[in-house]
CSV table of C-alpha atoms and ligand atoms in Angstrom, one decimal:
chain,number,residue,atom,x,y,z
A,1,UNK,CA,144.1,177.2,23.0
A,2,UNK,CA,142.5,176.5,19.4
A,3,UNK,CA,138.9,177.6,19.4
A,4,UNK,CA,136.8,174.7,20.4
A,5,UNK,CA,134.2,174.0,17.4
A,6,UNK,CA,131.7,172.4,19.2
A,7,UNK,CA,130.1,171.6,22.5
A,8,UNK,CA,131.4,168.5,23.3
A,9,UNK,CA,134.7,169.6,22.8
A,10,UNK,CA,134.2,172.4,25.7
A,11,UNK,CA,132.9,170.0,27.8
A,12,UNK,CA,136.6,168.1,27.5
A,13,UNK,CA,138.0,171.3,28.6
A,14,UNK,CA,135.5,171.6,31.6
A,15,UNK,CA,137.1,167.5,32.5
A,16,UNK,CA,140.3,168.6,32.5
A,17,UNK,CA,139.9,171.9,34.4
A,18,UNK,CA,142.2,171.7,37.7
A,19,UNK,CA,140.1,174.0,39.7
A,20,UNK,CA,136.3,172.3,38.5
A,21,UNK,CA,135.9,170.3,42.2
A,22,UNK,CA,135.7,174.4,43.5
A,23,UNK,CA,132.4,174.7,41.5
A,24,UNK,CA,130.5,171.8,43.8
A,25,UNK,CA,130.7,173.8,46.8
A,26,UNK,CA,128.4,176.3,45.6
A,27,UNK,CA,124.3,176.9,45.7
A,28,UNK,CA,124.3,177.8,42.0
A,29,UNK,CA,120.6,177.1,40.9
A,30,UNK,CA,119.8,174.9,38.1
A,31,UNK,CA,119.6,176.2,34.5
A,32,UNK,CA,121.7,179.1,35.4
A,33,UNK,CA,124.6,180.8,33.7
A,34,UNK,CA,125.7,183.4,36.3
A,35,UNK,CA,127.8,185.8,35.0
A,36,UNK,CA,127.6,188.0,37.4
A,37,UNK,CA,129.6,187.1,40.2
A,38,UNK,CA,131.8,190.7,39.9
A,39,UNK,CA,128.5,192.3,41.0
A,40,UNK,CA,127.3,189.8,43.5
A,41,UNK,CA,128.9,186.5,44.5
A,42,UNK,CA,126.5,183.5,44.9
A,43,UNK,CA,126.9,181.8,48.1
A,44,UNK,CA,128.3,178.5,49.2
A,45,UNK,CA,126.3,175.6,49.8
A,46,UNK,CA,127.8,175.6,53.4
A,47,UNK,CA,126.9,179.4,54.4
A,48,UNK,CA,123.2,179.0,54.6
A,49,UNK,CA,123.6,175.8,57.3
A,50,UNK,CA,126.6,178.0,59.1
A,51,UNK,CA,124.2,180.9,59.3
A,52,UNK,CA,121.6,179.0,60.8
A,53,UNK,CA,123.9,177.8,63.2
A,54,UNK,CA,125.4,181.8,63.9
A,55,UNK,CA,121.3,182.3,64.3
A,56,UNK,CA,120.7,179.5,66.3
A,57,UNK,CA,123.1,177.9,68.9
A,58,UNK,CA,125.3,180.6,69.0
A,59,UNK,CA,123.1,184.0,69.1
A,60,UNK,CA,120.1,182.2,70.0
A,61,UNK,CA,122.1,179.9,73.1
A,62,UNK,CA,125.0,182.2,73.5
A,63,UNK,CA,123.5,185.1,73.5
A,64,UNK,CA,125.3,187.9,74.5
A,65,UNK,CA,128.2,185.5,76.0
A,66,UNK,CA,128.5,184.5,72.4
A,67,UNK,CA,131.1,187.7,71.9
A,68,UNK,CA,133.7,185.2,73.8
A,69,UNK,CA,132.1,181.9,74.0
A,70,UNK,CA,132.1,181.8,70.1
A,71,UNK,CA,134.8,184.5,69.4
A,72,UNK,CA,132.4,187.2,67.9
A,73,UNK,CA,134.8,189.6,68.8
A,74,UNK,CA,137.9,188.1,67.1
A,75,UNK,CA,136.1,187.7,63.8
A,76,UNK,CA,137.0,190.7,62.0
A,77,UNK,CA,140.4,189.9,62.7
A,78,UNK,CA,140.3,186.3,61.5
A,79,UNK,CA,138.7,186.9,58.3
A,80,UNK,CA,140.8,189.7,57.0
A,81,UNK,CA,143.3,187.2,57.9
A,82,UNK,CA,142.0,184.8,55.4
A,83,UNK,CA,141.7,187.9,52.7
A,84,UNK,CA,145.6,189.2,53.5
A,85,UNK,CA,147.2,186.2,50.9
A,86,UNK,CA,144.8,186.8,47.9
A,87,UNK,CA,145.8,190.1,48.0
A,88,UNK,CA,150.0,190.2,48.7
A,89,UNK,CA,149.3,191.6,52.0
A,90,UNK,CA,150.4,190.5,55.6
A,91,UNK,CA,147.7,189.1,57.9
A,92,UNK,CA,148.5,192.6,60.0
A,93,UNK,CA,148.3,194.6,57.7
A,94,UNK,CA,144.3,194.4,56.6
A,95,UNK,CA,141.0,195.3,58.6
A,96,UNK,CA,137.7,193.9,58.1
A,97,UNK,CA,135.0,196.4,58.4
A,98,UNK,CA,132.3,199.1,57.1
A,99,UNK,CA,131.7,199.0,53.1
A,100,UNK,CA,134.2,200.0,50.3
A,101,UNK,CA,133.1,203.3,50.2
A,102,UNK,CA,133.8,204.3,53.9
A,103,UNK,CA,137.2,202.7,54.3
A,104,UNK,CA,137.8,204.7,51.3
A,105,UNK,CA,136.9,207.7,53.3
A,106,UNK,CA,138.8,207.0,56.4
A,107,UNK,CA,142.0,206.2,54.1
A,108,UNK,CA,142.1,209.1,51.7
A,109,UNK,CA,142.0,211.1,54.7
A,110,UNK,CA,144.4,209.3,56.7
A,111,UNK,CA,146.4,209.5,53.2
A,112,UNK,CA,146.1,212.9,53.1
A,113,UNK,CA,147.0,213.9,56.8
A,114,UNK,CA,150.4,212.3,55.8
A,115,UNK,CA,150.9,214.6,53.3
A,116,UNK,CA,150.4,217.8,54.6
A,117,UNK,CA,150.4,220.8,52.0
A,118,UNK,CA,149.8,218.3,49.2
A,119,UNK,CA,145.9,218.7,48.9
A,120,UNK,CA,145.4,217.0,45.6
A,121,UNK,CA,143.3,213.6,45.6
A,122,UNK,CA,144.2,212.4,42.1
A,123,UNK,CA,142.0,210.1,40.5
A,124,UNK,CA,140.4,208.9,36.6
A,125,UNK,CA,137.3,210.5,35.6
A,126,UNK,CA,136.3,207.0,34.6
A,127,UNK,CA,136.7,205.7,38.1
A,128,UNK,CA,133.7,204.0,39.8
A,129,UNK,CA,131.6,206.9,41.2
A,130,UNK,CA,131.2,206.0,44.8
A,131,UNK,CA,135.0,206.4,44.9
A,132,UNK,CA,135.3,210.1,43.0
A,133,UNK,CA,132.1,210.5,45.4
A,134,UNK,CA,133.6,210.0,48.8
A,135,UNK,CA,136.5,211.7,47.7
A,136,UNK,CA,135.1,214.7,46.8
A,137,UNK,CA,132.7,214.7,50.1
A,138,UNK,CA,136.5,214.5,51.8
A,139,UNK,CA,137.2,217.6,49.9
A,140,UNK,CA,134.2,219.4,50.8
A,141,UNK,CA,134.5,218.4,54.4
A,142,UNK,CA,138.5,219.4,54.7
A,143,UNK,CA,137.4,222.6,52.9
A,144,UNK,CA,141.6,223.8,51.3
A,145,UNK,CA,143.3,220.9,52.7
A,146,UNK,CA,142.1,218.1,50.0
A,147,UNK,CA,140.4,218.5,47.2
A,148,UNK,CA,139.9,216.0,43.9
A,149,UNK,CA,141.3,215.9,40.2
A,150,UNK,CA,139.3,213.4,38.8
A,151,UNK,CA,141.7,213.3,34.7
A,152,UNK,CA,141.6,211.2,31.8
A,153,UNK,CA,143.2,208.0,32.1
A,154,UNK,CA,146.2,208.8,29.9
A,155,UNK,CA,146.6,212.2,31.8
A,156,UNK,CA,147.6,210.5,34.7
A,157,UNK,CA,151.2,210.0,34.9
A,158,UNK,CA,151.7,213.9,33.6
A,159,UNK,CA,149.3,214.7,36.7
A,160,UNK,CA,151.6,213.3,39.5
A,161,UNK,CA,152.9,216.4,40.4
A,162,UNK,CA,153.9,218.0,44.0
A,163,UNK,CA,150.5,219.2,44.9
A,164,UNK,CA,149.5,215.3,44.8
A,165,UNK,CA,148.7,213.6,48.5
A,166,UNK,CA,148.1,210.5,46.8
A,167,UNK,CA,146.6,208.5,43.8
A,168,UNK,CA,143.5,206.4,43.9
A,169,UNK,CA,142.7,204.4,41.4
A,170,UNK,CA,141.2,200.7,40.6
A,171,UNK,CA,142.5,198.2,39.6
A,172,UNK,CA,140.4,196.5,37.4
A,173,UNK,CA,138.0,199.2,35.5
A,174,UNK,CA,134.4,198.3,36.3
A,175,UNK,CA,133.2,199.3,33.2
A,176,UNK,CA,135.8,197.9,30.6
A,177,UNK,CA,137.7,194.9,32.7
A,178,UNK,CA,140.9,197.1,31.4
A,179,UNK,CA,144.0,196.6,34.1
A,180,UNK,CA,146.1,199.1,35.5
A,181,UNK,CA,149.5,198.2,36.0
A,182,UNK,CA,149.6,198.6,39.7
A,183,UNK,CA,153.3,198.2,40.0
A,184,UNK,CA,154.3,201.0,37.5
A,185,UNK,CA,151.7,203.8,38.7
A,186,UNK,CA,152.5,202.8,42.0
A,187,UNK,CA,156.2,203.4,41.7
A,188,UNK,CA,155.5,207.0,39.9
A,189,UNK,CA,153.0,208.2,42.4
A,190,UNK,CA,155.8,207.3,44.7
A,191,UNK,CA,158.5,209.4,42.8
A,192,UNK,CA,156.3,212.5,42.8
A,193,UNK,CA,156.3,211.9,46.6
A,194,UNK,CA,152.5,210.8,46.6
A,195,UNK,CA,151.0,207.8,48.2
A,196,UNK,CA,149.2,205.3,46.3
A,197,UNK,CA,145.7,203.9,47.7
A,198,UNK,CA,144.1,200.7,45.2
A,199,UNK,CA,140.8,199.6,45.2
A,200,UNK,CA,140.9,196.5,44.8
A,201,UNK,CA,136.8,195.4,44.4
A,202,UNK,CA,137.6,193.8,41.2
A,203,UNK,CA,140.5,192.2,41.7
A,204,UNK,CA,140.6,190.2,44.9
A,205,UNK,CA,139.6,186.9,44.1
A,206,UNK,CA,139.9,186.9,40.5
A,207,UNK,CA,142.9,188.4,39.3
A,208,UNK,CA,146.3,188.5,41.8
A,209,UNK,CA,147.3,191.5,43.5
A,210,UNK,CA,150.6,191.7,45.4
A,211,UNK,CA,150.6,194.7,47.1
A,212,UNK,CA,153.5,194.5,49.2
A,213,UNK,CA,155.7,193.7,46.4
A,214,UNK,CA,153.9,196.9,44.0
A,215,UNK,CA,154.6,198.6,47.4
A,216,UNK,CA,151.2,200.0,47.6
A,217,UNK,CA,150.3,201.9,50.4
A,218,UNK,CA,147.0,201.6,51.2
A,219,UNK,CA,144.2,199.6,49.3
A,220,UNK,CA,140.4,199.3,49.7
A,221,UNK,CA,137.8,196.0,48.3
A,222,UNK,CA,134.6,194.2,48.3
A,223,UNK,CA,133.8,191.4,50.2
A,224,UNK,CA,130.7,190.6,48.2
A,225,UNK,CA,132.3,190.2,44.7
A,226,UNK,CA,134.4,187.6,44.0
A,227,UNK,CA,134.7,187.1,47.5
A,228,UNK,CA,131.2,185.3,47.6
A,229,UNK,CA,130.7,186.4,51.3
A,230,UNK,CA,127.1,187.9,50.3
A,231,UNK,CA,125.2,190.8,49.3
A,232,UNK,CA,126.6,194.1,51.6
A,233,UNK,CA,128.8,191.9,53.1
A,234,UNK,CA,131.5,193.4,55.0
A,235,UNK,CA,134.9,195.4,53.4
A,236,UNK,CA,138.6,194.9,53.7
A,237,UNK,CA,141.4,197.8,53.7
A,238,UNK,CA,145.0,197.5,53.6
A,239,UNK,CA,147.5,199.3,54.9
A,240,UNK,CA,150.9,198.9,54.6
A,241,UNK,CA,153.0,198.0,57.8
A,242,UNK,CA,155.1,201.1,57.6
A,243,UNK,CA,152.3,203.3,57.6
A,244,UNK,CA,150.8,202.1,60.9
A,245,UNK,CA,152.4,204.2,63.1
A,246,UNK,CA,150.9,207.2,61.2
A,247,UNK,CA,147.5,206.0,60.0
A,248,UNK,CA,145.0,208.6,61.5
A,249,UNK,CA,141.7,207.9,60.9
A,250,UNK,CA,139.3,210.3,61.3
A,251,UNK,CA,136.0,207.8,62.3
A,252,UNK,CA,137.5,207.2,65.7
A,253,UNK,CA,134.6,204.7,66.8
A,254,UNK,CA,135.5,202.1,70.3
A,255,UNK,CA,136.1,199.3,68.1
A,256,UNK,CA,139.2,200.9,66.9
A,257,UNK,CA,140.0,201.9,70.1
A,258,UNK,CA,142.8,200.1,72.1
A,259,UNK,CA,140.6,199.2,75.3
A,260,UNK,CA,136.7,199.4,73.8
A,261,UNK,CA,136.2,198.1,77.2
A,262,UNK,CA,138.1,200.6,79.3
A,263,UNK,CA,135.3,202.8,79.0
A,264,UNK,CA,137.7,205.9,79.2
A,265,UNK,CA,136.9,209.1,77.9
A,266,UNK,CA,140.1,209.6,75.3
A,267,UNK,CA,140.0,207.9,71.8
A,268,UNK,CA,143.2,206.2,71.6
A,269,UNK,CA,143.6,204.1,68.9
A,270,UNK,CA,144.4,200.0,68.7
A,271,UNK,CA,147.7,198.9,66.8
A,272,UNK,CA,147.4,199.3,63.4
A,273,UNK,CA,144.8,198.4,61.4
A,274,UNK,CA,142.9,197.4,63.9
A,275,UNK,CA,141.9,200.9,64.3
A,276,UNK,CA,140.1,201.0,60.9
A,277,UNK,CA,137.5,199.3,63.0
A,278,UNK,CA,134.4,201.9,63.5
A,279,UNK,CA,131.3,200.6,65.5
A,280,UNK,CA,130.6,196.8,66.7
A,281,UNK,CA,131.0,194.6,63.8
A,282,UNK,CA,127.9,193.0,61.8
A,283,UNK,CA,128.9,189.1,62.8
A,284,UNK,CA,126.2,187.4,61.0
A,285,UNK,CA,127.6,189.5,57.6
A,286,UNK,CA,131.1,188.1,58.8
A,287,UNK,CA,130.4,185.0,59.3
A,288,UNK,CA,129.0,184.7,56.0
A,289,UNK,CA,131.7,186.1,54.3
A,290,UNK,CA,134.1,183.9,56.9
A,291,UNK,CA,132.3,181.0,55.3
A,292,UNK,CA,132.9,181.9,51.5
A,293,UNK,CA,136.6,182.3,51.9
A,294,UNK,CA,136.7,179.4,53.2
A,295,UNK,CA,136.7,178.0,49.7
A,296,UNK,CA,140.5,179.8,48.9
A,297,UNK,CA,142.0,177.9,51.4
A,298,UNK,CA,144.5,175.9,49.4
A,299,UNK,CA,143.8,177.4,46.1
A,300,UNK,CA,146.7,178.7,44.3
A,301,UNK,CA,145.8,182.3,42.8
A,302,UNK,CA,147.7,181.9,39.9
A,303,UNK,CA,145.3,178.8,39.1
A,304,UNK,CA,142.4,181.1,39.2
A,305,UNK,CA,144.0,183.7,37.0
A,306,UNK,CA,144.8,181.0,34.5
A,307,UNK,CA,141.3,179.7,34.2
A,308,UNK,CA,139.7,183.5,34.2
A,309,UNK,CA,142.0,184.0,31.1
A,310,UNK,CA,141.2,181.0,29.4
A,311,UNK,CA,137.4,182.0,30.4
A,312,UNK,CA,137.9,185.4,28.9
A,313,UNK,CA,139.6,183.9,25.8
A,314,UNK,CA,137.0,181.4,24.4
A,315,UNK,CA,134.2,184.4,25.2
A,316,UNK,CA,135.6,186.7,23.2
A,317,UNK,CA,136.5,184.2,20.8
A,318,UNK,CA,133.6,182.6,20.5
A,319,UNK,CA,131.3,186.0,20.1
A,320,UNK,CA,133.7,187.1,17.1
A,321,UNK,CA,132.9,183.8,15.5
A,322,UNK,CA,129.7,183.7,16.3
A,323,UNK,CA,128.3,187.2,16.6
A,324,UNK,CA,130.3,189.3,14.1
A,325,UNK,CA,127.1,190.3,12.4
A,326,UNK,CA,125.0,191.8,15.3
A,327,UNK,CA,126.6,195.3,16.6
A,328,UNK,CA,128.3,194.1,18.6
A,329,UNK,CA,131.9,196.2,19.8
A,330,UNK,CA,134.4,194.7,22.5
A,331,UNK,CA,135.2,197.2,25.0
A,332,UNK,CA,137.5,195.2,27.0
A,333,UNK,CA,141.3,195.1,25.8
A,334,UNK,CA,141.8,191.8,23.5
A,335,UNK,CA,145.3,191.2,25.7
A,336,UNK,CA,144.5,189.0,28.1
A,337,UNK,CA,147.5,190.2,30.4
A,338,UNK,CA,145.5,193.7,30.0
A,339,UNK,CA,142.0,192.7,30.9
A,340,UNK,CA,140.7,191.6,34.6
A,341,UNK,CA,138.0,189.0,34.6
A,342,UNK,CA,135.1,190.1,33.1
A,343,UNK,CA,134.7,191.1,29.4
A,344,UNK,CA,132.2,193.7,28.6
A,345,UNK,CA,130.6,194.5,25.1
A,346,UNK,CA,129.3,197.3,23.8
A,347,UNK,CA,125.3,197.3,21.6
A,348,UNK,CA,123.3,200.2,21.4
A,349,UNK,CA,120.4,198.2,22.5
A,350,UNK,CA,122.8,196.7,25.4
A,351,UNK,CA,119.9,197.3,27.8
A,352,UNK,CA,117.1,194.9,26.5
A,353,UNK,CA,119.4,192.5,25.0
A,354,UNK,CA,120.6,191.7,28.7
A,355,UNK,CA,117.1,191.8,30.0
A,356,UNK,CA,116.7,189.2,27.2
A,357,UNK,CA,119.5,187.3,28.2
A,358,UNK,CA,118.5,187.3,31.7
A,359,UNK,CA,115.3,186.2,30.9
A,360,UNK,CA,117.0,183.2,29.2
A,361,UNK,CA,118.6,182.1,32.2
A,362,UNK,CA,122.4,183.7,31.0
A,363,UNK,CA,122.8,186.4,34.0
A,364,UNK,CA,125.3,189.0,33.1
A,365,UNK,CA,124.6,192.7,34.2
A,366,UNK,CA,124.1,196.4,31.9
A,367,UNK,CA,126.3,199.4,32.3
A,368,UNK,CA,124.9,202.6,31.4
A,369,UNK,CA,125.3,203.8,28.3
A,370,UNK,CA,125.6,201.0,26.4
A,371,UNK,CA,127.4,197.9,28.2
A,372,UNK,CA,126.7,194.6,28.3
A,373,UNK,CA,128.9,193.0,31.6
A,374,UNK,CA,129.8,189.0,32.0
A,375,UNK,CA,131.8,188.4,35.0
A,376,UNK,CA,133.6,185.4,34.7
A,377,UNK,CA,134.3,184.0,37.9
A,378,UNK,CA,136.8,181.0,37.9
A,379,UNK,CA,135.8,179.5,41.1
A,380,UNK,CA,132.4,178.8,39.6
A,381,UNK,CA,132.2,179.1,35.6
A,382,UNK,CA,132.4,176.5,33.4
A,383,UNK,CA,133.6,176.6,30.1
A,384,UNK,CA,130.3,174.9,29.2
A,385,UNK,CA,128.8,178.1,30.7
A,386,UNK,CA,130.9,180.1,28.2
A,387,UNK,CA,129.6,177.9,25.1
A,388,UNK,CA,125.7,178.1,26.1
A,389,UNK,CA,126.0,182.2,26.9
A,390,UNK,CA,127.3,182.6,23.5
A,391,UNK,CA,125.0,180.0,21.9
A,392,UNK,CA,121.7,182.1,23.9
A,393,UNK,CA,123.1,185.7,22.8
A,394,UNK,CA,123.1,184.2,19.8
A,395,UNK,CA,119.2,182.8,19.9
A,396,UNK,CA,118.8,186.3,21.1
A,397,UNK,CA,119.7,188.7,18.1
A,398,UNK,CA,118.9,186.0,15.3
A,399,UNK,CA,115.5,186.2,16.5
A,400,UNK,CA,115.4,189.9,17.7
A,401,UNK,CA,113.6,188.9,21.3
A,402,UNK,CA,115.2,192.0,22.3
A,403,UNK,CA,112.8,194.2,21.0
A,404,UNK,CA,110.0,192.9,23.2
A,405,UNK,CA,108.1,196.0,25.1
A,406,UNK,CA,108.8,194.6,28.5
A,407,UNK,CA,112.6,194.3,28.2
A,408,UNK,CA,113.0,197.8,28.1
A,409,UNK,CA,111.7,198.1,31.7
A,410,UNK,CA,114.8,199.5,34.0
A,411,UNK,CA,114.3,198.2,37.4
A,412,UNK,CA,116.3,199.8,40.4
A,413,UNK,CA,119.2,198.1,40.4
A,414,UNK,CA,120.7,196.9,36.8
B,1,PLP,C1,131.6,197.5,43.8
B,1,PLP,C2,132.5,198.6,44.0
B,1,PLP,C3,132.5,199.4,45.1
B,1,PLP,C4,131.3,199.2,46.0
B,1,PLP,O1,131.4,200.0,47.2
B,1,PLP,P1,130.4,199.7,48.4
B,1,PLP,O2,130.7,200.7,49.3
B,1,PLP,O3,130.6,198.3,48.8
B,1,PLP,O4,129.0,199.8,47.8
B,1,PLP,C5,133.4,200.4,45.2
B,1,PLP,N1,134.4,200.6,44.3
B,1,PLP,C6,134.5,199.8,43.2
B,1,PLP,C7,135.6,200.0,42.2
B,1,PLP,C8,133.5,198.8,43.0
B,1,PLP,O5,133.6,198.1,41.9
């Protein structure tokens, strides 16, 4: 692509844009650059009506009948169906449930229970915490049987050794966009006689995953990310069909059991992944998220990729023309085949000059130390979007708005 030189020209590219009809299906408010949808999707125009309807003639008139009537009870089921082909898998093969983090938990230890004697969790240090987290409260609870080595990314490979259970890792660094190449680790974990477990939380939707063809064992993701199915919404895991047999979890909850409704006083676990199932599922949450995917019916994946990279590309293009003088480091690789969908930049006032931003209307995200995050979601962003964030980081640092006393105020959640 040559670098577009001035707005109308980006507009052109927004015309031609294959996937641009996606963007009209969501609630995006006026005046708004989101660039943010790796921390939070926004939500379809559709799901606030489908939700009323969840609320309304199905809870409200179905009541508790409403778990067959309006097939409550076959929802997680049908949505991890829908999330199985953006991610390589088979519709078997993936359970809707819990968050991230747990589904972690129950497959590190079912990983581990298949390795017995092999009690290393092997990880990056610069992996997102709740996953070094619920490894390491694994550890504790498993006392000599597990335990975590959290190493340096390049220390990796020389770290797959024959006290290794299995490798966790994400895909798509939260922090620098950077990819791993899932194939290649996946395949070496696999010659050290380790299992591999992916999450995936910045990937699905956004960048493709195949994870039967890398021959990944288990996987983990978000369902609130580029999945747009709403804040907390409900996780996916992935297991691969060959492990099924095996897979113990250790939450053995009556959802996952094989007759919930048999009342009987011995866990005995559903096929499969259905077992990954804990307590009774949060349907309104589903049904949300049921809703958003909804919108990758029909979309190709590789379409998606193309226009993230060509997203990424005139962003980091457009900041090196424009912003060469302000401090301003990329901390995402510059090869797009190496970098996920966001692009993340490093200022040492990173902090106020997003609350700036933000203030502006551009919505991107801070991570500590120094980060500035902007997600770039290609079933929503325009390349017009791209153009006017650049243009109003731009306003920002020519007229140091930044250093404004009340942009230095960290709420809660950045
Ligand atoms: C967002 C994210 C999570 C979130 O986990 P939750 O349990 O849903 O809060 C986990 N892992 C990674 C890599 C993430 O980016």
């Amino acid at each position: 692509m040559t670098l577009p030189i001035t707005r109308a020209e980006v507009l052109e590219l927004d015309a031609a844009d294959e996937l641009a009809g996606l963007r009209e299906r969501f609630a995006l408010p006026e005046g708004v650059v989101y660039l943010d949808g790796n921390s939070l999707g926004p939500p379809l125009a559709s799901t606030a009506e489908r939700l009323q309807r969840a609320v309304g003639a199905e809870w409200g008139g179905e009541l508790v009948r409403g778990w067959n009537t309006c097939g409550w009870i076959d929802l997680p089921a049908r949505v991890a169906a829908r999330i199985a082909p953006l991610i390589g898998a088979g519709d078997d093969e993936v359970a809707v449930a819990d968050s991230t983090s747990v589904n972690l938990f129950k497959l590190l230890a079912a990983a581990v229970a298949m390795r017995p004697g092999r009690p290393v969790i092997l990880s990056e240090e610069e992996n997102f915490p709740t996953d070094l987290y619920m490894a390491q409260g694994l550890a504790e609870l498993l006392v000599d049987r597990a335990r975590l080595e959290a190493v340096p990314r390049e220390r990796l490979w020389e770290s797959l050794d024959r006290q290794v259970a299995v490798l966790m890792l994400t895909h798509v660094d939260f922090r620098s966009g950077e990819l791993h190449d899932m194939q290649a680790l996946t395949r070496a974990a696999h010659e050290a006689g380790a299992l591999a477990l992916w999450d995936l939380a910045h990937s699905a939707g956004a960048v493709p995953v195949d994870v039967n063809h890398c021959r990944a064992d288990f996987a983990v993701g978000c369902g609130y990310k580029y999945l747009n199915g709403g804040p907390g919404a409900p996780a996916f895991a992935y297991v691969a069909r060959r492990h099924h047999r095996g897979l113990r979890t250790p939450l053995t909850g009556w959802m996952g059991h094989r007759e919930p409704f048999a009342f009987t006083g011995a866990y005995e676990p559903a096929p499969g992944c259905a077992r990954l199932l804990v307590g009774t599922p949060p349907i309104l949450s589903l049904i949300a998220l049921d809703e958003a995917l909804e919108l990758f019916s029909g979309v190709d994946v590789a379409a998606l990729r193309r226009k993230s990279v060509a997203l990424t590309e005139l962003f980091i293009a457009l900041v090196e023309r424009r912003l060469a003088d302000h401090g301003f480091r990329l901390a995402s690789p510059r090869e797009a085949d190496r970098r996920g969908s966001q692009v993340s930049l490093a200022h040492p006032e990173g902090f106020a000059v997003m609350q700036a931003l933000i203030a502006r209307g551009v919505i991107g995200d801070f991570r500590a130390p120094d980060l500035l995050r902007f997600g770039f979601a290609p079933a929503y962003t325009r390349f017009v979007d791209v153009w006017d964030a650049v243009e109003t980081l731009q306003q920002v640092m020519s007229t140091a708005e930044w250093e404004r006393p009340e942009l230095r105020i960290r709420p809660r959640v950045t």
